[in-house]
PDB file of C-alpha atoms in Angstrom:
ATOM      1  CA  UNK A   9      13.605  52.145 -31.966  1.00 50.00           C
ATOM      2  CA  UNK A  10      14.002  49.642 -29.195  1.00 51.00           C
ATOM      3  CA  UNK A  11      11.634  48.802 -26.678  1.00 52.00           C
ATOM      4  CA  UNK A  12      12.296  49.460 -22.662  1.00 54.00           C
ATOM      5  CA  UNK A  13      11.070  46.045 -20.631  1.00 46.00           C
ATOM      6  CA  UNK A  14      10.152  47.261 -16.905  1.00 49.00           C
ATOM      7  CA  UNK A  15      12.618  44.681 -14.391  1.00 49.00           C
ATOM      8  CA  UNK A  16       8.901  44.303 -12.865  1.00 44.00           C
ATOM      9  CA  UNK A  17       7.583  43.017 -15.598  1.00 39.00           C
ATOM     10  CA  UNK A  18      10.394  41.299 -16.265  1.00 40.00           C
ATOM     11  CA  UNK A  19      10.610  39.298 -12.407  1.00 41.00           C
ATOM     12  CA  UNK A  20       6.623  38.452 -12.415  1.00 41.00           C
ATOM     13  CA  UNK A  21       7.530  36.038 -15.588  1.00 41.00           C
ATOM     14  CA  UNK A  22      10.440  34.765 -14.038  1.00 38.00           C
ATOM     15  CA  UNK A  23       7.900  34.418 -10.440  1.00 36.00           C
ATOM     16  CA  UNK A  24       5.322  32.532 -12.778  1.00 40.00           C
ATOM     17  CA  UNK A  25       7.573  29.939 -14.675  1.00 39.00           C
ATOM     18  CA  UNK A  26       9.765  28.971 -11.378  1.00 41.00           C
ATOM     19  CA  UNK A  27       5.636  28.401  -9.653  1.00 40.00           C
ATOM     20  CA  UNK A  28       4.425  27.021 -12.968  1.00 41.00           C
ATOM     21  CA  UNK A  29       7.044  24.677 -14.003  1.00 38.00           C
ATOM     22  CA  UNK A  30       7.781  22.335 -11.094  1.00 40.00           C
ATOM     23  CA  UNK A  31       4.453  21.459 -11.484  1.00 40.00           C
ATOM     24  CA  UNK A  32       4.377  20.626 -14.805  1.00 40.00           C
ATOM     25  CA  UNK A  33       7.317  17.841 -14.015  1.00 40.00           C
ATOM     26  CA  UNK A  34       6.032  16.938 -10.501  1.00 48.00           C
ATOM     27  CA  UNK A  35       6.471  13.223  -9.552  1.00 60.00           C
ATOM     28  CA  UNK A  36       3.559  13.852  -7.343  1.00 74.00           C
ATOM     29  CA  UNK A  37       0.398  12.567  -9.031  1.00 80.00           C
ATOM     30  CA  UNK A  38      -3.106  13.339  -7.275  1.00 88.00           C
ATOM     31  CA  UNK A  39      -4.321  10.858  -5.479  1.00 92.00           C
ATOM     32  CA  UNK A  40      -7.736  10.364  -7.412  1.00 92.00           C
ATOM     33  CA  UNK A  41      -4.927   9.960 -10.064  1.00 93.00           C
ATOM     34  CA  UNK A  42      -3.286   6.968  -8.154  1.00 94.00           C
ATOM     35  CA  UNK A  43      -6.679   5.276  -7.166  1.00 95.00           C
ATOM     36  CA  UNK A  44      -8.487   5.325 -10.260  1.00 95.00           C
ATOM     37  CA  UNK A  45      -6.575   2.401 -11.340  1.00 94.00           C
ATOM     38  CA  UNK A  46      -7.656   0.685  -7.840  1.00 96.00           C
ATOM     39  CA  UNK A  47     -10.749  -1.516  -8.102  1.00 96.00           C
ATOM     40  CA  UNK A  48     -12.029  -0.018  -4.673  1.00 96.00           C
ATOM     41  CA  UNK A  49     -11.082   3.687  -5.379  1.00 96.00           C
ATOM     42  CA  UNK A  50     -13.039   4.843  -2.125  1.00 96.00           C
ATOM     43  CA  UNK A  51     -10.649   2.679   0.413  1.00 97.00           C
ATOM     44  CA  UNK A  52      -7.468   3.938  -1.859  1.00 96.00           C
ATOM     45  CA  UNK A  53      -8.522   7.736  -1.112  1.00 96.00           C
ATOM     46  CA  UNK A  54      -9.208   7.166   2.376  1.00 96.00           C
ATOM     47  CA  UNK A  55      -5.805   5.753   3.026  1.00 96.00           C
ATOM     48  CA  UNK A  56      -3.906   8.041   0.354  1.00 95.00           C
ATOM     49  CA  UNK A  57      -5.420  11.422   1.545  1.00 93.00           C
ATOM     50  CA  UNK A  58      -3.229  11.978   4.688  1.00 90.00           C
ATOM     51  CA  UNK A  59      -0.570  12.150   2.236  1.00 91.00           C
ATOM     52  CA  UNK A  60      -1.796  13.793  -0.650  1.00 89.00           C
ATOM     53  CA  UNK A  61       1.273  15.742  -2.355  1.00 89.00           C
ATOM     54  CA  UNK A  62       3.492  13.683  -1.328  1.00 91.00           C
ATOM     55  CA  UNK A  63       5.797  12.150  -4.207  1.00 94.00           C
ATOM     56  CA  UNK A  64       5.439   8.228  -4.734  1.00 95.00           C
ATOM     57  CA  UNK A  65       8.165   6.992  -3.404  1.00 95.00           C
ATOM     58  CA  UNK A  66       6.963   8.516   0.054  1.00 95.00           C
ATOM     59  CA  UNK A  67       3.462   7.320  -1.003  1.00 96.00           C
ATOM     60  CA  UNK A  68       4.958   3.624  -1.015  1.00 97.00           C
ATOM     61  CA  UNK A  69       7.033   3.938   1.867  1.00 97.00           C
ATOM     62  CA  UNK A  70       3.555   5.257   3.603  1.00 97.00           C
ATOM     63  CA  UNK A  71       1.478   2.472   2.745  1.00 97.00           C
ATOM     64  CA  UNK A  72       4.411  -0.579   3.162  1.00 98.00           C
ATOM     65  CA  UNK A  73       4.773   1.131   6.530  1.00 97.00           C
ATOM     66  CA  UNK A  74       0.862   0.428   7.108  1.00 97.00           C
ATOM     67  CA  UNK A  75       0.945  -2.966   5.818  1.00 97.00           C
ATOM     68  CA  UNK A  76       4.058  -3.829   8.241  1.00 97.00           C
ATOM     69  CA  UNK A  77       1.688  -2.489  11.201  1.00 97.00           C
ATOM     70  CA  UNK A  78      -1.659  -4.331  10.043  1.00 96.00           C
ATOM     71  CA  UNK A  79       0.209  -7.897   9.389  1.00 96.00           C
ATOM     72  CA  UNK A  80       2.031  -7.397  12.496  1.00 96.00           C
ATOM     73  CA  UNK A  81      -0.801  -6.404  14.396  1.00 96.00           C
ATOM     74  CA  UNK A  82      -3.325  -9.379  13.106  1.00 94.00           C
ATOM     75  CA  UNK A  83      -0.334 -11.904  13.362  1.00 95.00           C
ATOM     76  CA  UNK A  84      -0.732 -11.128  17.369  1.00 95.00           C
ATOM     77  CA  UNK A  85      -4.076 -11.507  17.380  1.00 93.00           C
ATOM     78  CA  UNK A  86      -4.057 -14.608  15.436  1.00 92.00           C
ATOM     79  CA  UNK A  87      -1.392 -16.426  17.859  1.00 94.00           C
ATOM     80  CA  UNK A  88      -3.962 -15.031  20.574  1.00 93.00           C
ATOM     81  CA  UNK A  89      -6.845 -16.782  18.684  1.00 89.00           C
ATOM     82  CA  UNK A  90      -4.808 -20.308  18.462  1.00 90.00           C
ATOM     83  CA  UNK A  91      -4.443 -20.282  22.418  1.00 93.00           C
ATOM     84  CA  UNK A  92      -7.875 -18.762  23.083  1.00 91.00           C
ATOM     85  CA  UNK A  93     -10.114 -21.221  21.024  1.00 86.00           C
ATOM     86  CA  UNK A  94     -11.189 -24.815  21.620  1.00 87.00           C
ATOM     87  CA  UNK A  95     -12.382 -25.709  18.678  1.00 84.00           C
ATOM     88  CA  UNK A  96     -10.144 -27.858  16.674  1.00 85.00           C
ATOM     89  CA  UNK A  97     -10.719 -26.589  13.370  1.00 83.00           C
ATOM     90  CA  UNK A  98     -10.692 -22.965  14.694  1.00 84.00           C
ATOM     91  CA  UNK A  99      -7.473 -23.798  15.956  1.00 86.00           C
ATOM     92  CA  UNK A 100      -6.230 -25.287  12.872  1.00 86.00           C
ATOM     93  CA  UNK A 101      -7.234 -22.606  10.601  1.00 86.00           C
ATOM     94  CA  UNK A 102      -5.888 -19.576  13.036  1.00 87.00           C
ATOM     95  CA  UNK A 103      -2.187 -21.462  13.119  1.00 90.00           C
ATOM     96  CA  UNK A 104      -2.460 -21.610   9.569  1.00 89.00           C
ATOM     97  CA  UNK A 105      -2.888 -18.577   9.010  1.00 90.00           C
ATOM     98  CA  UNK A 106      -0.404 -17.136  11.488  1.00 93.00           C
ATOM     99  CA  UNK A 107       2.394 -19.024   9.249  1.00 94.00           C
ATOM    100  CA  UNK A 108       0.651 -17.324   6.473  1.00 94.00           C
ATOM    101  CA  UNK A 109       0.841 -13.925   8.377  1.00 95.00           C
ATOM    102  CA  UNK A 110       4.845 -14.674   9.223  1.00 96.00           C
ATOM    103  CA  UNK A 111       5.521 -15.308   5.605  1.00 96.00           C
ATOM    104  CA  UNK A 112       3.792 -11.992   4.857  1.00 97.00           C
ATOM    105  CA  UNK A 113       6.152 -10.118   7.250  1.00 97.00           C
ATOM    106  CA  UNK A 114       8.823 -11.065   5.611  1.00 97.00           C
ATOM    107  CA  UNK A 115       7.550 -10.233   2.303  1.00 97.00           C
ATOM    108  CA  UNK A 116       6.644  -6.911   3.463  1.00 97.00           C
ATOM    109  CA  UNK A 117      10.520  -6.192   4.381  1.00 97.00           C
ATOM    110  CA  UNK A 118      11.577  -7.156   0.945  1.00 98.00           C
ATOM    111  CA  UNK A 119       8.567  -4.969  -0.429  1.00 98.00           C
ATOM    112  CA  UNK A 120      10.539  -1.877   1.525  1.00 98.00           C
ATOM    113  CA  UNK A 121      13.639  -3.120   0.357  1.00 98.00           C
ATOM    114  CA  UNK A 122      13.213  -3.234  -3.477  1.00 97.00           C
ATOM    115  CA  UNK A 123      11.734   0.390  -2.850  1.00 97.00           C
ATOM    116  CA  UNK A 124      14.947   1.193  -1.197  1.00 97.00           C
ATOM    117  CA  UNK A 125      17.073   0.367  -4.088  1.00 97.00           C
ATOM    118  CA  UNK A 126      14.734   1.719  -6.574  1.00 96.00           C
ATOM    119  CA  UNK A 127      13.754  -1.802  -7.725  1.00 97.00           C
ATOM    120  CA  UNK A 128      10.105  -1.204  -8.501  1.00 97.00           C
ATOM    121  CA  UNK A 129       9.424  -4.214 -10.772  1.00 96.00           C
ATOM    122  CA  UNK A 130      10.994  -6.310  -7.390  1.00 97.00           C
ATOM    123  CA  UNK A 131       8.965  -4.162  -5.456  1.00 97.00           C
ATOM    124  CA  UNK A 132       5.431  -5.235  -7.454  1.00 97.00           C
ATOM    125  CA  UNK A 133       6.779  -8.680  -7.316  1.00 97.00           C
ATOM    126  CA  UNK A 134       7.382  -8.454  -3.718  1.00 97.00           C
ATOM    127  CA  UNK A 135       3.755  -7.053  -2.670  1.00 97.00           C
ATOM    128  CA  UNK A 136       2.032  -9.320  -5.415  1.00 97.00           C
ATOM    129  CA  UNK A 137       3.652 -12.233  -2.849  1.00 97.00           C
ATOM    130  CA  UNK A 138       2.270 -10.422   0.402  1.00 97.00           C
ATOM    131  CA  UNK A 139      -1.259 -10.357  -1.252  1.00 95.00           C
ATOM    132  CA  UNK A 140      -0.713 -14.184  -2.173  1.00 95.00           C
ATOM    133  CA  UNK A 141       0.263 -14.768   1.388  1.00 94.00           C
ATOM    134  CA  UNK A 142      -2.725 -12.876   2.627  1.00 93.00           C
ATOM    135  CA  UNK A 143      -5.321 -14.140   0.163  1.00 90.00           C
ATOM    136  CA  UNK A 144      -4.115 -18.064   1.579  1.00 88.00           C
ATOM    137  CA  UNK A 145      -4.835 -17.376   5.087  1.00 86.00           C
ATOM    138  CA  UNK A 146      -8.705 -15.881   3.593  1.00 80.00           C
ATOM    139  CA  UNK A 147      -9.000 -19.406   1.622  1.00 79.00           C
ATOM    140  CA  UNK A 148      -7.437 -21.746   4.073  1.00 68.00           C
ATOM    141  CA  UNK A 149     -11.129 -22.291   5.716  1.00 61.00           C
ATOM    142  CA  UNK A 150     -12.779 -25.661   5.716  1.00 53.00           C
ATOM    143  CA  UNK A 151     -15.676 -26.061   3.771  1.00 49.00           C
ATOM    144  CA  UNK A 152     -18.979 -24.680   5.860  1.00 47.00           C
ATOM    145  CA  UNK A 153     -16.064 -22.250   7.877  1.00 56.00           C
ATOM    146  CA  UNK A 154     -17.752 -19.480   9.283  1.00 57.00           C
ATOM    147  CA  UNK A 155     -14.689 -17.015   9.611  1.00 62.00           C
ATOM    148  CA  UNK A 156     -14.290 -14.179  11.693  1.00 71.00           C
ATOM    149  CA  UNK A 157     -15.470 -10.976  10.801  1.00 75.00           C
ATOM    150  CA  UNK A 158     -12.096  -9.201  11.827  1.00 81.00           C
ATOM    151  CA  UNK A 159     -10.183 -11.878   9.740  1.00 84.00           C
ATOM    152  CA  UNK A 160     -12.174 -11.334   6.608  1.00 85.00           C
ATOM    153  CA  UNK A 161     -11.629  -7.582   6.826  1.00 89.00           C
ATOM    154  CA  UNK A 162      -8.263  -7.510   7.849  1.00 91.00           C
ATOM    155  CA  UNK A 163      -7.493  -9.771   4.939  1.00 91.00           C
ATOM    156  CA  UNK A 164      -9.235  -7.947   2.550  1.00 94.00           C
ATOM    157  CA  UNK A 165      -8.036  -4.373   3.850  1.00 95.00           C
ATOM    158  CA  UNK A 166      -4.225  -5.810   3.665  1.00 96.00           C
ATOM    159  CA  UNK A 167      -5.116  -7.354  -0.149  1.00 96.00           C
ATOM    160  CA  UNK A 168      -5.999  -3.762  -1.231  1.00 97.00           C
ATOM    161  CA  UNK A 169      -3.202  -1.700   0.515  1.00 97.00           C
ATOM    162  CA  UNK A 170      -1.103  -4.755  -1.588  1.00 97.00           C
ATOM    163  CA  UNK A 171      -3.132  -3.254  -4.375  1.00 97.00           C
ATOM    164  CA  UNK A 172      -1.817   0.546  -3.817  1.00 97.00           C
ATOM    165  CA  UNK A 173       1.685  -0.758  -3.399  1.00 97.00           C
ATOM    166  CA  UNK A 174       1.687  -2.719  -6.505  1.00 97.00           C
ATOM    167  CA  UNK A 175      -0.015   0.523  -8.363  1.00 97.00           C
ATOM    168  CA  UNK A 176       2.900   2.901  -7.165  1.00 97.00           C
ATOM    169  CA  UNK A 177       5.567   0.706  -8.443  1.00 97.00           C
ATOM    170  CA  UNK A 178       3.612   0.792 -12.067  1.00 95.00           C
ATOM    171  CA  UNK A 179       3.949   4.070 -11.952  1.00 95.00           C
ATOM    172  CA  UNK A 180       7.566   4.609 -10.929  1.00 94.00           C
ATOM    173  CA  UNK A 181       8.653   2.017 -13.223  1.00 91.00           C
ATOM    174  CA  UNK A 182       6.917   3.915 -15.951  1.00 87.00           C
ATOM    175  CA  UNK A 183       3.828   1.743 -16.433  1.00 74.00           C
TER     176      UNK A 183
END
């Protein structure tokens, strides 16, 4: 004798697999997910949660996008710095790093171009060179340098949105 399936029955399966299944192949990890492989998790989530959900490509455009406006941002205040100061070695080390902070910029644009052409082991490469630009402006000081506050966190803020950046293109190369 042959069973009778109700359609109802029938269309709540087919409602729980199409709900079900995209998220079992999602290209959208969790943030905790993305920043547990950061070495200061809590900054990670701060900057990460605004987009939470979003896939990682859009996750790396987001936080390339907020490098671009932090190195842009701290490059004008550093050419502000040269003409402000009097101090000779103040002087020195702010021009120093504003050449640091241009070659940055430009690193930055070929970070969001590798992204662009889905060339995430260029793109790691590429952000690994903004944090190398950003970490010699932070040790550029002369010996007994007091720097400024907003230099030292700038730097180090930039260094670990470089981190997030180089994370996300593990992950989309399939590291």
């Amino acid at each position: 004798m042959a069973r009778k399936y109700s359609p109802l029955a029938g269309s709540i399966i087919v409602v729980i697999f199409l709900c079900i299944a995209p998220c079992a192949y999602s290209n959208t990890p969790s943030v905790a997910e993305i920043c547990s492989k950061h070495n200061n998790p809590v900054f990670c989530e701060e900057i990460l949660k605004q987009k939470q959900g979003s896939d990682l490509s859009s996750l790396a455009a987001y936080v390339i996008e907020q490098i671009q406006i932090r190195v842009g941002s701290t490059k004008t205040a550093l050419d502000s710095m040269v003409h402000q100061t009097q101090e000779p070695r103040l002087v020195q080390h702010y021009t120093s790093c504003a050449q640091h902070y241009d070659d940055a910029l430009e690193g930055i644009k070929k970070t969001k171009q590798q992204l662009d052409n889905k060339d995430y082991f260029g793109m790691d490469v590429a952000a690994s060179a903004v944090m190398t630009d950003i970490d010699d402006c932070a040790s550029s000081e002369a010996p007994g340098y007091d720097p400024s506050v907003f230099l030292v966190k700038t730097n180090q803020d930039l260094e670990n949105l470089c981190v997030i950046v180089m994370i996300i293109a593990n992950r989309l190369s399939g590291n």
